[in-house]
Amino acid sequence: MDWIKSHRRKLMFFILFFLICGSSSIWMSFLFLENVGCKDIAIGLITIAIASVCASAERVLERIGKPKPVKDDDDFYGIAWLVVPLLASILVVGILKRSDIWALFISIALYLVYCAIWWYQNRDRDIFNNANSALGGEI
């Protein structure tokens, strides 16, 4: 329970913008369209992961410019994780021709991995703690 209290703002941001708004193309399709299948969900999830690469790239560049307090390999992992959604999208599209279920499984796994990457990349950001502006951080 302490963890939830200490990360309350980040958790609210993550749920509202990352999960609800970010996946709106998928859940809105279920609400308003009739023929939504595994293929549509797989492409939707992979699209979310690819679109999120831009934000991750910005975070990696921000970390590269700062002095390295603990680990030098953190930059390598950050850059390597930028390539994962792109390679996985090629894999998903290739598998999609053969098996909708496997493509859906890989897309869901990639989406969950990307959620974990978001938390890892924002583990030490104080923008959620010092909310002085409408954007959530200091002016």
PDB file of C-alpha atoms in Angstrom:
ATOM      1  CA  MET A   1       0.000   0.000   0.000  1.00  0.00           C
ATOM      2  CA  ASP A   2       2.951   2.323   0.595  1.00  0.00           C
ATOM      3  CA  TRP A   3       4.043   1.862  -2.992  1.00  0.00           C
ATOM      4  CA  ILE A   4       0.632   2.991  -4.272  1.00  0.00           C
ATOM      5  CA  LYS A   5       0.694   6.081  -2.039  1.00  0.00           C
ATOM      6  CA  SER A   6       4.220   7.038  -3.092  1.00  0.00           C
ATOM      7  CA  HIS A   7       3.483   6.539  -6.819  1.00  0.00           C
ATOM      8  CA  ARG A   8      -0.114   7.753  -6.850  1.00  0.00           C
ATOM      9  CA  ARG A   9       0.343  10.543  -9.423  1.00  0.00           C
ATOM     10  CA  LYS A  10       2.411   8.391 -11.763  1.00  0.00           C
ATOM     11  CA  LEU A  11      -0.092   5.546 -11.433  1.00  0.00           C
ATOM     12  CA  MET A  12      -3.038   7.856 -12.220  1.00  0.00           C
ATOM     13  CA  PHE A  13      -1.205   9.245 -15.260  1.00  0.00           C
ATOM     14  CA  PHE A  14      -0.325   5.751 -16.430  1.00  0.00           C
ATOM     15  CA  ILE A  15      -3.875   4.422 -16.111  1.00  0.00           C
ATOM     16  CA  LEU A  16      -5.612   7.456 -17.605  1.00  0.00           C
ATOM     17  CA  PHE A  17      -3.314   8.341 -20.483  1.00  0.00           C
ATOM     18  CA  PHE A  18      -1.296   5.222 -21.179  1.00  0.00           C
ATOM     19  CA  LEU A  19      -3.901   2.505 -20.685  1.00  0.00           C
ATOM     20  CA  ILE A  20      -7.280   4.182 -21.258  1.00  0.00           C
ATOM     21  CA  CYS A  21      -6.487   6.896 -23.816  1.00  0.00           C
ATOM     22  CA  GLY A  22      -3.615   4.998 -25.418  1.00  0.00           C
ATOM     23  CA  SER A  23      -5.705   1.935 -26.112  1.00  0.00           C
ATOM     24  CA  SER A  24      -8.857   3.841 -27.066  1.00  0.00           C
ATOM     25  CA  SER A  25      -8.636   2.712 -30.691  1.00  0.00           C
ATOM     26  CA  ILE A  26      -9.044  -0.869 -29.513  1.00  0.00           C
ATOM     27  CA  TRP A  27     -11.793  -0.533 -26.925  1.00  0.00           C
ATOM     28  CA  MET A  28     -13.731   1.985 -29.036  1.00  0.00           C
ATOM     29  CA  SER A  29     -13.676  -0.532 -31.894  1.00  0.00           C
ATOM     30  CA  PHE A  30     -15.302  -3.092 -29.613  1.00  0.00           C
ATOM     31  CA  LEU A  31     -17.982  -0.588 -28.588  1.00  0.00           C
ATOM     32  CA  PHE A  32     -18.898   0.822 -31.998  1.00  0.00           C
ATOM     33  CA  LEU A  33     -17.881  -1.727 -34.640  1.00  0.00           C
ATOM     34  CA  GLU A  34     -19.292  -5.158 -35.208  1.00  0.00           C
ATOM     35  CA  ASN A  35     -16.525  -7.253 -36.746  1.00  0.00           C
ATOM     36  CA  VAL A  36     -13.447  -6.797 -34.574  1.00  0.00           C
ATOM     37  CA  GLY A  37     -11.146  -9.792 -34.627  1.00  0.00           C
ATOM     38  CA  CYS A  38      -7.774 -10.943 -33.349  1.00  0.00           C
ATOM     39  CA  LYS A  39      -6.054  -9.425 -36.353  1.00  0.00           C
ATOM     40  CA  ASP A  40      -7.443  -5.954 -35.561  1.00  0.00           C
ATOM     41  CA  ILE A  41      -6.414  -6.139 -31.921  1.00  0.00           C
ATOM     42  CA  ALA A  42      -2.920  -7.376 -32.805  1.00  0.00           C
ATOM     43  CA  ILE A  43      -2.367  -4.515 -35.246  1.00  0.00           C
ATOM     44  CA  GLY A  44      -3.821  -2.025 -32.747  1.00  0.00           C
ATOM     45  CA  LEU A  45      -1.497  -3.112 -29.939  1.00  0.00           C
ATOM     46  CA  ILE A  46       1.558  -3.145 -32.165  1.00  0.00           C
ATOM     47  CA  THR A  47       0.642   0.335 -33.417  1.00  0.00           C
ATOM     48  CA  ILE A  48       0.478   1.620 -29.835  1.00  0.00           C
ATOM     49  CA  ALA A  49       3.920   0.177 -29.096  1.00  0.00           C
ATOM     50  CA  ILE A  50       5.451   1.684 -32.251  1.00  0.00           C
ATOM     51  CA  ALA A  51       3.841   5.077 -31.631  1.00  0.00           C
ATOM     52  CA  SER A  52       5.267   5.060 -28.121  1.00  0.00           C
ATOM     53  CA  VAL A  53       8.813   4.709 -29.443  1.00  0.00           C
ATOM     54  CA  CYS A  54       8.985   8.486 -29.917  1.00  0.00           C
ATOM     55  CA  ALA A  55       8.401   9.170 -26.227  1.00  0.00           C
ATOM     56  CA  SER A  56      10.928   6.509 -25.289  1.00  0.00           C
ATOM     57  CA  ALA A  57      13.512   7.968 -27.643  1.00  0.00           C
ATOM     58  CA  GLU A  58      13.058  11.373 -26.036  1.00  0.00           C
ATOM     59  CA  ARG A  59      13.542   9.872 -22.569  1.00  0.00           C
ATOM     60  CA  VAL A  60      16.670   7.986 -23.679  1.00  0.00           C
ATOM     61  CA  LEU A  61      18.158  11.165 -25.155  1.00  0.00           C
ATOM     62  CA  GLU A  62      17.363  13.022 -21.941  1.00  0.00           C
ATOM     63  CA  ARG A  63      19.179  10.383 -19.875  1.00  0.00           C
ATOM     64  CA  ILE A  64      22.190  10.263 -22.214  1.00  0.00           C
ATOM     65  CA  GLY A  65      22.803  13.974 -21.738  1.00  0.00           C
ATOM     66  CA  LYS A  66      22.966  13.717 -17.933  1.00  0.00           C
ATOM     67  CA  PRO A  67      25.951  12.570 -15.880  1.00  0.00           C
ATOM     68  CA  LYS A  68      25.798   8.864 -15.182  1.00  0.00           C
ATOM     69  CA  PRO A  69      25.308   8.307 -11.445  1.00  0.00           C
ATOM     70  CA  VAL A  70      25.263   4.512 -11.304  1.00  0.00           C
ATOM     71  CA  LYS A  71      25.256   2.431 -14.474  1.00  0.00           C
ATOM     72  CA  ASP A  72      26.822   3.005 -17.883  1.00  0.00           C
ATOM     73  CA  ASP A  73      24.819   0.178 -19.455  1.00  0.00           C
ATOM     74  CA  ASP A  74      21.519   2.004 -18.827  1.00  0.00           C
ATOM     75  CA  ASP A  75      21.962   3.950 -22.072  1.00  0.00           C
ATOM     76  CA  PHE A  76      22.515   0.757 -24.037  1.00  0.00           C
ATOM     77  CA  TYR A  77      19.346  -0.835 -22.654  1.00  0.00           C
ATOM     78  CA  GLY A  78      17.349   2.302 -23.377  1.00  0.00           C
ATOM     79  CA  ILE A  79      18.466   2.396 -26.990  1.00  0.00           C
ATOM     80  CA  ALA A  80      18.050  -1.360 -27.420  1.00  0.00           C
ATOM     81  CA  TRP A  81      14.465  -1.216 -26.173  1.00  0.00           C
ATOM     82  CA  LEU A  82      13.666   1.342 -28.864  1.00  0.00           C
ATOM     83  CA  VAL A  83      14.382  -1.285 -31.492  1.00  0.00           C
ATOM     84  CA  VAL A  84      12.201  -3.981 -29.890  1.00  0.00           C
ATOM     85  CA  PRO A  85       8.770  -2.592 -30.970  1.00  0.00           C
ATOM     86  CA  LEU A  86       9.990  -2.097 -34.514  1.00  0.00           C
ATOM     87  CA  LEU A  87      11.366  -5.625 -34.830  1.00  0.00           C
ATOM     88  CA  ALA A  88       8.325  -7.096 -33.105  1.00  0.00           C
ATOM     89  CA  SER A  89       6.021  -5.306 -35.533  1.00  0.00           C
ATOM     90  CA  ILE A  90       7.760  -6.999 -38.448  1.00  0.00           C
ATOM     91  CA  LEU A  91       7.407 -10.326 -36.647  1.00  0.00           C
ATOM     92  CA  VAL A  92       3.710  -9.741 -35.879  1.00  0.00           C
ATOM     93  CA  VAL A  93       2.860  -8.746 -39.451  1.00  0.00           C
ATOM     94  CA  GLY A  94       4.745 -11.784 -40.761  1.00  0.00           C
ATOM     95  CA  ILE A  95       2.986 -14.147 -38.342  1.00  0.00           C
ATOM     96  CA  LEU A  96      -0.386 -12.464 -38.934  1.00  0.00           C
ATOM     97  CA  LYS A  97      -0.586 -14.054 -42.368  1.00  0.00           C
ATOM     98  CA  ARG A  98      -0.317 -17.514 -40.806  1.00  0.00           C
ATOM     99  CA  SER A  99      -1.878 -17.308 -37.338  1.00  0.00           C
ATOM    100  CA  ASP A 100      -4.048 -14.569 -35.842  1.00  0.00           C
ATOM    101  CA  ILE A 101      -3.764 -16.049 -32.350  1.00  0.00           C
ATOM    102  CA  TRP A 102       0.053 -16.070 -32.265  1.00  0.00           C
ATOM    103  CA  ALA A 103       0.173 -12.530 -33.626  1.00  0.00           C
ATOM    104  CA  LEU A 104      -2.282 -11.442 -30.932  1.00  0.00           C
ATOM    105  CA  PHE A 105      -0.239 -13.197 -28.228  1.00  0.00           C
ATOM    106  CA  ILE A 106       3.000 -11.506 -29.340  1.00  0.00           C
ATOM    107  CA  SER A 107       1.252  -8.121 -29.572  1.00  0.00           C
ATOM    108  CA  ILE A 108      -0.139  -8.439 -26.047  1.00  0.00           C
ATOM    109  CA  ALA A 109       3.270  -9.500 -24.737  1.00  0.00           C
ATOM    110  CA  LEU A 110       4.924  -6.549 -26.478  1.00  0.00           C
ATOM    111  CA  TYR A 111       2.333  -4.140 -25.076  1.00  0.00           C
ATOM    112  CA  LEU A 112       2.944  -5.440 -21.536  1.00  0.00           C
ATOM    113  CA  VAL A 113       6.703  -5.205 -22.031  1.00  0.00           C
ATOM    114  CA  TYR A 114       6.306  -1.642 -23.217  1.00  0.00           C
ATOM    115  CA  CYS A 115       4.251  -0.806 -20.106  1.00  0.00           C
ATOM    116  CA  ALA A 116       7.132  -2.134 -17.996  1.00  0.00           C
ATOM    117  CA  ILE A 117       9.621  -0.113 -20.043  1.00  0.00           C
ATOM    118  CA  TRP A 118       7.589   3.055 -19.411  1.00  0.00           C
ATOM    119  CA  TRP A 119       7.739   2.450 -15.656  1.00  0.00           C
ATOM    120  CA  TYR A 120      11.464   1.701 -15.839  1.00  0.00           C
ATOM    121  CA  GLN A 121      12.222   4.812 -17.857  1.00  0.00           C
ATOM    122  CA  ASN A 122      10.208   7.006 -15.495  1.00  0.00           C
ATOM    123  CA  ARG A 123      11.444   5.437 -12.277  1.00  0.00           C
ATOM    124  CA  ASP A 124      13.423   8.475 -11.139  1.00  0.00           C
ATOM    125  CA  ARG A 125      11.489  11.318 -12.736  1.00  0.00           C
ATOM    126  CA  ASP A 126      10.328  13.921 -10.289  1.00  0.00           C
ATOM    127  CA  ILE A 127       7.878  15.539 -12.717  1.00  0.00           C
ATOM    128  CA  PHE A 128       5.038  13.697 -10.964  1.00  0.00           C
ATOM    129  CA  ASN A 129       6.168  14.841  -7.513  1.00  0.00           C
ATOM    130  CA  ASN A 130       6.599  18.561  -8.215  1.00  0.00           C
ATOM    131  CA  ALA A 131       3.354  19.430  -9.920  1.00  0.00           C
ATOM    132  CA  ASN A 132       3.418  23.194 -10.319  1.00  0.00           C
ATOM    133  CA  SER A 133       1.941  23.589 -13.790  1.00  0.00           C
ATOM    134  CA  ALA A 134      -0.915  22.218 -15.820  1.00  0.00           C
ATOM    135  CA  LEU A 135       1.519  19.837 -17.515  1.00  0.00           C
ATOM    136  CA  GLY A 136       2.389  18.225 -14.198  1.00  0.00           C
ATOM    137  CA  GLY A 137       5.914  19.554 -13.655  1.00  0.00           C
ATOM    138  CA  GLU A 138       7.785  22.655 -12.689  1.00  0.00           C
ATOM    139  CA  ILE A 139       7.533  25.761 -14.802  1.00  0.00           C
TER     140      ILE A 139
END
